[in-house]
Short mmCIF file of C-alpha atoms in Angstrom, two decimals:
data_model
loop_
_atom_site.label_atom_id
_atom_site.label_comp_id
_atom_site.label_asym_id
_atom_site.label_seq_id
_atom_site.Cartn_x
_atom_site.Cartn_y
_atom_site.Cartn_z
CA MET R 138 136.22 103.46 42.70
CA VAL R 139 133.58 102.34 40.21
CA TRP R 140 131.30 101.45 43.15
CA LEU R 141 131.23 105.09 44.29
CA ASN R 142 130.28 106.22 40.78
CA LYS R 143 127.45 103.69 40.69
CA ILE R 144 126.11 104.86 44.07
CA PHE R 145 126.67 108.60 43.92
CA GLY R 146 126.63 109.18 40.12
CA ALA R 147 129.03 108.96 37.22
CA GLY R 148 132.03 111.22 37.44
CA ALA R 149 132.24 111.16 41.25
CA VAL R 150 135.69 109.61 40.93
CA ALA R 151 137.78 109.85 37.69
CA ALA R 152 139.15 106.56 36.34
CA LYS R 153 142.89 106.34 35.69
CA PRO R 154 143.96 105.44 32.05
CA LYS R 155 145.25 101.91 31.64
CA PRO R 156 149.02 101.73 30.80
CA GLN R 157 149.92 100.44 27.28
CA PHE R 158 152.12 97.33 27.09
CA VAL R 159 155.18 97.54 24.76
CA ALA R 160 157.04 94.32 24.02
CA PRO R 161 160.83 94.55 24.50
CA ALA R 162 163.12 93.96 21.48
CA ALA R 163 165.06 91.27 23.32
CA LEU R 164 164.76 89.49 26.59
CA PRO R 165 167.02 91.03 29.25
CA GLU R 166 169.33 89.09 31.46
CA PRO R 167 167.60 87.64 34.53
CA LEU R 168 167.65 90.05 37.42
CA PRO R 169 168.95 88.96 40.80
CA GLU R 170 166.38 87.85 43.38
CA PRO R 171 165.11 91.02 45.08
CA ALA R 172 165.49 91.36 48.81
CA PRO R 173 162.22 90.77 50.71
CA THR R 174 160.34 93.96 51.55
CA PRO R 175 158.68 94.44 54.92
CA GLU R 176 154.89 94.07 55.20
CA PRO R 177 153.08 97.41 54.98
CA PRO R 178 151.48 98.63 58.23
CA PRO R 179 147.77 97.84 58.58
CA LEU R 180 145.35 100.47 57.42
CA LEU R 181 143.80 102.57 60.14
CA GLU R 182 140.37 102.01 58.61
CA PRO R 183 139.15 98.93 56.76
CA VAL R 184 138.60 99.10 53.02
CA ALA R 185 134.96 99.73 52.16
CA PRO R 186 133.07 96.60 51.06
CA GLN R 187 132.74 97.69 47.46
CA GLN R 188 131.03 94.72 45.86
CA PRO R 189 128.08 94.43 48.31
CA LEU R 190 127.46 98.19 48.07
CA VAL R 191 127.58 98.14 44.27
CA LYS R 192 125.22 95.18 44.21
CA SER R 193 122.76 96.85 46.63
CA ALA R 194 122.90 100.17 44.79
CA THR R 195 121.74 98.60 41.53
CA LYS R 196 118.58 97.10 43.08
CA THR R 197 115.35 98.79 44.13
CA ASP R 198 113.72 96.18 46.36
CA SER R 199 113.27 96.86 50.09
CA ALA R 200 115.86 94.31 51.20
CA SER R 201 118.56 95.80 48.96
CA ARG R 202 117.73 99.34 50.09
CA SER R 203 117.93 98.20 53.69
CA GLU R 204 121.29 96.55 53.07
CA LEU R 205 122.61 99.66 51.32
CA THR R 206 121.48 101.90 54.18
CA ARG R 207 122.91 99.52 56.77
CA GLN R 208 126.32 99.40 55.14
CA LEU R 209 126.45 103.14 54.56
CA SER R 210 125.60 103.74 58.22
CA GLU R 211 128.37 101.33 59.20
CA ILE R 212 130.84 103.33 57.12
CA CYS R 213 129.65 106.81 58.09
CA LEU R 214 128.51 106.34 61.69
CA ALA R 215 130.88 103.62 62.92
CA SER R 216 132.50 104.40 66.28
CA GLY R 217 130.74 107.77 66.34
CA ARG R 218 133.42 109.35 64.18
CA GLU R 219 132.95 112.94 63.02
CA LEU R 220 131.86 113.36 59.41
CA SER R 221 133.29 115.96 57.07
CA PRO R 222 130.72 118.51 55.84
CA ARG R 223 130.49 116.78 52.45
CA GLU R 224 130.15 113.31 54.03
CA HIS R 225 127.51 114.64 56.42
CA ASP R 226 125.35 116.20 53.71
CA LEU R 227 125.73 113.26 51.34
CA PHE R 228 124.96 110.56 53.89
CA PHE R 229 121.92 112.25 55.40
CA ASP R 230 120.51 113.16 51.98
CA ILE R 231 120.65 109.46 51.07
CA LEU R 232 119.09 108.59 54.45
CA ARG R 233 116.20 111.01 53.93
CA HIS R 234 115.48 109.36 50.60
CA LEU R 235 115.59 105.79 51.91
CA LEU R 236 114.42 106.00 55.54
CA HIS R 237 110.76 105.32 54.85
CA LYS R 238 111.61 102.47 52.47
CA ILE R 239 113.86 100.33 54.65
CA GLU R 240 113.11 97.57 57.14
CA MET R 241 112.30 98.37 60.77
CA GLN R 242 115.36 96.54 62.10
CA VAL R 243 117.63 98.81 60.05
CA ARG R 244 115.71 101.94 61.18
CA GLN R 245 116.13 100.77 64.75
CA SER R 246 119.89 100.38 64.29
CA ILE R 247 120.15 103.85 62.75
CA ALA R 248 118.09 105.37 65.60
CA GLU R 249 120.44 103.84 68.17
CA ARG R 250 123.46 105.31 66.35
CA LEU R 251 121.92 108.78 65.94
CA ALA R 252 120.35 109.15 69.39
CA GLU R 253 123.41 110.68 71.02
CA ARG R 254 125.02 112.36 68.00
CA ALA R 255 125.12 116.14 68.12
CA ASP R 256 125.28 116.43 64.32
CA ALA R 257 122.12 114.44 63.55
CA PRO R 258 119.60 116.52 61.54
CA HIS R 259 116.47 117.51 63.46
CA ASP R 260 114.06 116.41 60.73
CA ILE R 261 115.49 112.88 60.60
CA LEU R 262 115.37 112.57 64.39
CA MET R 263 111.71 113.64 64.40
CA GLN R 264 110.93 111.11 61.67
CA LEU R 265 112.50 108.38 63.81
CA ALA R 266 110.78 109.65 66.99
CA ASN R 267 107.40 109.34 65.26
CA ASP R 268 108.17 105.77 64.19
CA GLN R 269 107.13 102.62 66.04
CA ILE R 270 108.33 102.59 69.65
CA GLU R 271 111.03 100.00 68.89
CA VAL R 272 112.61 102.57 66.57
CA ALA R 273 111.65 105.73 68.46
CA PHE R 274 112.75 104.66 71.96
CA PRO R 275 116.46 105.63 71.88
CA ILE R 276 115.65 108.98 70.25
CA LEU R 277 112.93 109.81 72.80
CA VAL R 278 115.13 108.88 75.74
CA LYS R 279 118.56 110.19 74.71
CA SER R 280 118.45 112.79 71.96
CA LYS R 281 119.29 116.28 73.21
CA ILE R 282 118.45 117.81 69.84
CA LEU R 283 114.72 117.37 70.42
CA GLN R 284 113.28 120.53 71.99
CA ASP R 285 110.43 120.88 74.49
CA ALA R 286 108.01 121.77 71.68
CA ASP R 287 108.97 118.55 69.89
CA LEU R 288 108.42 116.46 73.01
CA VAL R 289 105.05 118.09 73.76
CA GLU R 290 103.92 117.37 70.21
CA LEU R 291 104.98 113.73 70.54
CA ILE R 292 103.22 113.35 73.91
CA LEU R 293 99.97 114.71 72.51
CA ASN R 294 100.00 112.69 69.30
CA LYS R 295 101.76 109.40 69.95
CA THR R 296 101.13 106.28 72.04
CA GLN R 297 101.44 105.58 75.75
CA SER R 298 104.72 103.79 75.01
CA HIS R 299 106.14 106.97 73.48
CA GLN R 300 104.95 108.98 76.49
CA LYS R 301 106.56 106.56 78.94
CA ALA R 302 109.81 106.65 76.96
CA ILE R 303 109.91 110.44 77.31
CA THR R 304 109.58 110.09 81.10
CA LYS R 305 112.96 108.31 81.08
CA ARG R 306 114.90 111.32 79.78
CA GLU R 307 117.73 112.52 82.00
CA LYS R 308 116.14 115.96 82.39
CA ILE R 309 112.48 116.88 81.92
CA SER R 310 111.30 120.50 81.94
CA LEU R 311 108.18 121.85 83.62
CA ALA R 312 106.39 122.22 80.29
CA VAL R 313 107.01 118.61 79.33
CA SER R 314 106.10 117.34 82.82
CA GLU R 315 102.81 119.24 82.81
CA THR R 316 101.93 117.77 79.42
CA LEU R 317 102.69 114.25 80.65
CA VAL R 318 100.53 114.76 83.75
CA SER R 319 97.71 116.16 81.59
CA THR R 320 97.39 112.78 79.84
CA GLY R 321 95.72 111.45 83.00
CA ASP R 322 97.39 108.10 82.39
CA ALA R 323 98.37 106.64 85.78
CA GLU R 324 101.25 104.61 84.35
CA VAL R 325 102.71 107.65 82.60
CA VAL R 326 102.32 109.82 85.71
CA CYS R 327 103.97 107.19 87.92
CA ALA R 328 106.88 106.87 85.50
CA LEU R 329 107.30 110.66 85.56
CA LEU R 330 107.20 110.79 89.37
CA GLU R 331 109.92 108.13 89.55
CA ASN R 332 112.31 110.34 87.56
CA ASP R 333 114.27 112.61 89.91
CA GLY R 334 115.40 114.64 86.91
CA ALA R 335 111.83 115.71 86.16
CA GLU R 336 110.81 119.21 87.24
CA ILE R 337 107.24 119.23 88.56
CA LEU R 338 105.29 122.24 89.81
CA PRO R 339 104.57 122.21 93.59
CA GLU R 340 100.85 122.68 92.92
CA THR R 341 100.90 119.69 90.56
CA LEU R 342 102.53 117.54 93.25
CA ALA R 343 99.87 118.70 95.71
CA ARG R 344 97.09 117.75 93.29
CA LEU R 345 98.63 114.34 92.65
CA ALA R 346 99.01 113.81 96.40
CA ASN R 347 95.27 114.41 96.82
CA GLU R 348 94.52 112.08 93.91
CA SER R 349 96.67 109.37 95.52
CA LEU R 350 93.79 108.73 97.92
CA GLU R 351 92.00 107.17 94.95
CA VAL R 352 94.98 106.29 92.71
CA GLU R 353 97.02 104.12 95.05
CA SER R 354 99.87 103.66 92.55
CA TYR R 355 100.81 107.36 92.98
CA CYS R 356 101.65 106.98 96.67
CA GLY R 357 105.06 105.31 96.51
CA PRO R 358 106.56 107.42 93.70
CA LEU R 359 105.28 110.63 95.33
CA LEU R 360 106.68 109.86 98.77
CA ARG R 361 110.08 108.98 97.33
CA ARG R 362 110.45 112.34 95.56
CA SER R 363 112.94 114.69 97.18
CA ASP R 364 110.83 117.74 96.23
CA LEU R 365 107.63 116.56 97.93
CA LYS R 366 106.75 118.99 100.70
CA PRO R 367 106.64 117.42 104.18
CA GLU R 368 103.07 118.57 104.74
CA LEU R 369 101.95 116.55 101.71
CA ALA R 370 103.68 113.42 102.99
CA GLN R 371 102.11 114.11 106.37
CA ARG R 372 98.68 114.30 104.77
CA MET R 373 99.23 111.07 102.84
CA TYR R 374 100.20 109.27 106.06
CA THR R 375 96.51 108.87 106.84
CA TRP R 376 95.74 106.67 103.83
CA VAL R 377 98.91 104.91 102.71
CA GLY R 378 99.69 101.31 103.65
CA GLU R 379 101.98 100.09 106.39
CA ALA R 380 105.08 99.80 104.18
CA LEU R 381 104.86 103.45 103.11
CA ARG R 382 104.11 104.57 106.65
CA SER R 383 107.34 102.88 107.68
CA TYR R 384 109.09 104.74 104.87
CA ILE R 385 107.68 108.03 106.16
CA ASP R 386 108.74 107.15 109.71
CA ASP R 387 112.30 106.54 108.48
CA HIS R 388 112.62 109.60 106.23
CA TYR R 389 110.69 112.41 107.94
CA GLU R 390 111.63 113.87 111.31
CA TRP R 391 108.06 114.75 112.19
CA ALA R 392 106.79 111.17 111.76
CA GLU R 393 106.22 110.53 115.47
CA ASP R 394 103.40 113.06 115.56
CA ALA R 395 102.34 112.58 111.95
CA VAL R 396 99.09 110.75 112.65
CA GLU R 397 97.60 113.35 114.96
CA GLU R 398 98.63 116.30 112.81
CA ALA R 399 97.57 114.68 109.55
CA MET R 400 94.18 113.72 110.90
CA SER R 401 93.73 117.27 112.18
CA ILE R 402 94.15 118.56 108.64
CA ALA R 403 91.79 115.96 107.19
CA ILE R 404 89.08 116.52 109.77
CA ALA R 405 89.31 120.31 109.49
CA GLU R 406 88.50 120.04 105.80
CA ALA R 407 85.19 118.44 106.67
CA VAL R 408 83.87 121.94 107.37
CA GLU R 409 84.04 122.74 103.67
CA THR R 410 82.12 119.63 102.61
CA ASP R 411 79.72 119.25 105.52
CA TRP R 412 76.10 118.78 104.48
CA LEU R 413 74.71 117.59 107.81
CA ASP R 414 73.74 120.35 110.25
CA GLU R 415 72.40 120.06 113.78
CA ALA R 416 68.80 120.30 112.59
CA ASN R 417 69.16 117.04 110.64
CA VAL R 418 70.60 114.97 113.49
CA VAL R 419 68.31 112.47 115.14
CA ASN R 420 69.12 112.25 118.85
CA PHE R 421 68.57 109.23 121.06
CA GLU R 422 65.90 111.12 122.97
CA ASP R 423 63.78 111.02 119.80
CA TYR R 424 63.51 107.22 119.97
CA ALA R 425 60.92 105.35 121.98
CA GLY R 426 62.44 103.83 125.05
CA ALA R 427 65.40 106.18 124.99
CA ALA R 428 66.07 105.61 128.67
CA GLN R 429 66.86 101.96 127.96
CA TYR R 430 68.70 102.66 124.68
CA GLU R 431 72.47 102.19 124.74
CA PRO R 432 74.76 102.89 121.76
CA ASP R 433 76.57 99.65 121.02
CA GLU R 434 77.63 97.28 118.28
CA ALA R 435 74.23 95.61 118.00
CA ASN R 436 72.43 98.92 117.52
CA LEU R 437 74.87 99.91 114.78
CA ILE R 438 74.06 96.73 112.88
CA HIS R 439 70.31 97.07 113.48
CA ALA R 440 70.30 100.65 112.24
CA LEU R 441 72.01 99.64 109.01
CA SER R 442 69.74 96.64 108.54
CA ASP R 443 66.71 98.92 108.98
CA ALA R 444 68.23 101.43 106.52
CA ASP R 445 68.00 104.03 109.30
CA ILE R 446 71.05 106.00 108.34
CA PHE R 447 70.47 108.82 110.85
CA ARG R 448 70.27 106.39 113.76
CA PHE R 449 73.42 104.66 112.52
CA GLU R 450 75.29 107.98 112.34
CA GLU R 451 74.07 109.08 115.75
CA THR R 452 75.06 105.76 117.31
CA PHE R 453 78.50 105.96 115.76
CA ARG R 454 78.84 109.59 116.89
CA GLU R 455 78.08 108.59 120.48
CA LEU R 456 80.51 105.69 120.40
CA SER R 457 83.34 107.60 118.73
CA GLY R 458 83.05 111.00 120.39
CA LEU R 459 83.41 112.75 117.03
CA ASN R 460 81.20 115.62 115.93
CA ASN R 461 78.77 115.55 113.02
CA SER R 462 81.13 116.81 110.33
CA ALA R 463 83.85 114.37 111.32
CA VAL R 464 81.38 111.48 111.38
CA THR R 465 80.06 112.34 107.92
CA ARG R 466 83.53 112.59 106.39
CA LEU R 467 84.83 109.47 108.09
CA LEU R 468 81.87 107.25 107.17
CA TYR R 469 81.41 108.36 103.57
CA ASP R 470 84.57 110.06 102.30
CA SER R 471 87.44 108.11 103.84
CA GLY R 472 89.30 105.04 102.67
CA PRO R 473 89.03 101.51 104.06
CA GLU R 474 91.99 102.05 106.40
CA ALA R 475 90.34 104.98 108.18
CA LEU R 476 87.11 103.01 108.64
CA ALA R 477 89.02 100.02 109.99
CA THR R 478 90.84 102.30 112.42
CA ALA R 479 87.66 103.97 113.67
CA PHE R 480 85.67 100.80 114.26
CA LYS R 481 88.56 98.99 115.90
CA ALA R 482 89.06 101.95 118.22
CA ILE R 483 85.44 101.69 119.46
CA ASN R 484 85.72 97.92 120.03
CA ILE R 485 83.64 96.72 117.09
CA ASP R 486 84.64 93.11 116.48
CA ARG R 487 85.87 91.72 113.19
CA LYS R 488 82.60 90.13 112.06
CA ALA R 489 80.56 93.25 112.85
CA PHE R 490 83.07 95.50 111.09
CA SER R 491 82.90 93.30 107.99
CA GLU R 492 79.12 93.62 107.92
CA ILE R 493 79.24 97.39 108.49
CA PHE R 494 81.88 97.80 105.79
CA CYS R 495 79.72 95.87 103.32
CA HIS R 496 76.81 98.23 103.99
CA LEU R 497 78.95 101.37 103.72
CA ARG R 498 81.11 100.51 100.72
CA GLY R 499 79.70 97.40 99.09
CA SER R 500 76.90 96.48 96.75
CA ARG R 501 74.55 93.57 96.87
CA PRO R 502 74.94 90.68 96.95
CA TYR R 503 77.31 91.18 99.87
CA GLU R 504 78.47 87.57 99.54
CA ALA R 505 80.28 88.63 96.37
CA PHE R 506 81.58 91.89 97.83
CA VAL R 507 83.35 90.13 100.71
CA ARG R 508 85.64 88.55 98.10
CA SER R 509 86.49 91.90 96.49
CA PRO R 510 89.95 93.51 96.78
CA MET R 511 88.46 96.49 98.65
CA HIS R 512 86.91 94.30 101.34
CA GLU R 513 90.05 92.19 101.65
CA LYS R 514 92.15 95.33 102.00
CA ALA R 515 89.92 96.70 104.76
CA MET R 516 89.93 93.43 106.69
CA ALA R 517 93.69 92.99 106.33
CA TYR R 518 94.22 96.47 107.73
CA TYR R 519 91.79 95.81 110.58
CA ASP R 520 93.60 92.58 111.44
CA GLY R 521 97.05 94.15 111.38
CA LEU R 522 96.22 97.30 113.37
CA PRO R 523 96.87 97.04 117.13
CA PHE R 524 94.01 98.26 119.31
CA GLU R 525 96.32 100.72 121.11
CA GLU R 526 97.33 102.32 117.80
CA ALA R 527 93.67 102.61 116.75
CA GLU R 528 92.86 104.32 120.07
CA ARG R 529 95.76 106.72 119.62
CA LEU R 530 94.49 107.67 116.17
CA MET R 531 90.96 108.18 117.44
CA ASP R 532 92.22 110.40 120.27
CA GLY R 533 93.92 112.58 117.68
CA TRP R 534 90.71 112.86 115.70
CA ARG R 535 88.75 113.83 118.80
CA ARG R 536 91.23 116.56 119.71
CA SER R 537 91.01 117.89 116.17
CA THR R 538 87.24 118.17 116.28
CA GLU R 539 87.29 119.80 119.72
CA GLU R 540 89.67 122.49 118.51
CA ASP R 541 87.54 123.09 115.40
CA GLU R 542 84.18 122.99 117.22
CA PRO R 543 83.32 126.71 116.69
CA ALA R 544 83.79 126.30 112.94
CA TYR R 545 81.61 123.21 112.91
CA GLN R 546 78.85 125.01 114.74
CA THR R 547 78.70 127.68 112.04
CA ALA R 548 78.87 125.25 109.09
CA GLY R 549 75.74 124.58 107.04
#
């Protein structure tokens, strides 16, 4: 037991006195050969590796400290066995003293062993949670000793990797979820949304659903959440891609009428953002030769080329049958899919739509914009959308604007 005295201090274990040898007066007669004794049963626990521990305890370099800590953790934490009160206090006191002096690989091993232990001290867990992510990860994901206040502090002060690790916890409270969302980091928010064990406020889900119009990566995780209200999924139907529309069709009973209802909601909101009133609209009768003027594809292109935005809007309004508010919102506030739908529904061919889309969403030189992801997305949607489906969508938009016509007349 000398090794324990060297590690934990002299006097930890008392040494037994050595027996004194006394020579016999005469040699006795030889004793008969003793009968063989059975082998003792194996020990339930292996004998502690005394010599390596003694050797490590007498050195102060980082490698020796790491080896000492590693071997002590093997002895005290092996198989998750329960420590006696004295063992618990002694081991963790040593760990507090050495934790900041040992190698990362050893800290990582200790973190993995402590992550699910109910008797791990809070201060040591927080020290590990604030470490590099390779060390902190198991603590952030698994430790139930960390409280909401601890997690909020870590989210606000540590790296994106620490934040994403916290999103993988089995259960996440509202307070922790709100803090994660407040980071504004799309990767962190997506990771949170993908966790069914995360509690998220309904108003936060609604805000993220609105933001998914611009942050496309939110769409899939939002739609797959069981707590997303159907009306939010219905609203998102108007801007998500085909794969997610198919998902909505398969998982929501109202999906057959989703397009018309969703577009009604979107168009109705145009009242709140409408800046174009009847006094600002240029009618065809205001143009020379109005009797011969016909709204068509060529006039749309000419109006854009001439930078005559009012004529372009009026031509599109005549072709689409939408009112002023709906036209304004569709042309300037909608995504590429909605534009592709609208122009396909009024029989604008692919080449003309590409040119119109460049004018509405692109920047010069347009030759570069046509190779951009936004342009490619719009054209891919245009190509994949059947004309009949585009017409059905447009009919829904028209019905929406007809129902909301009194409100539009009073806007602005």
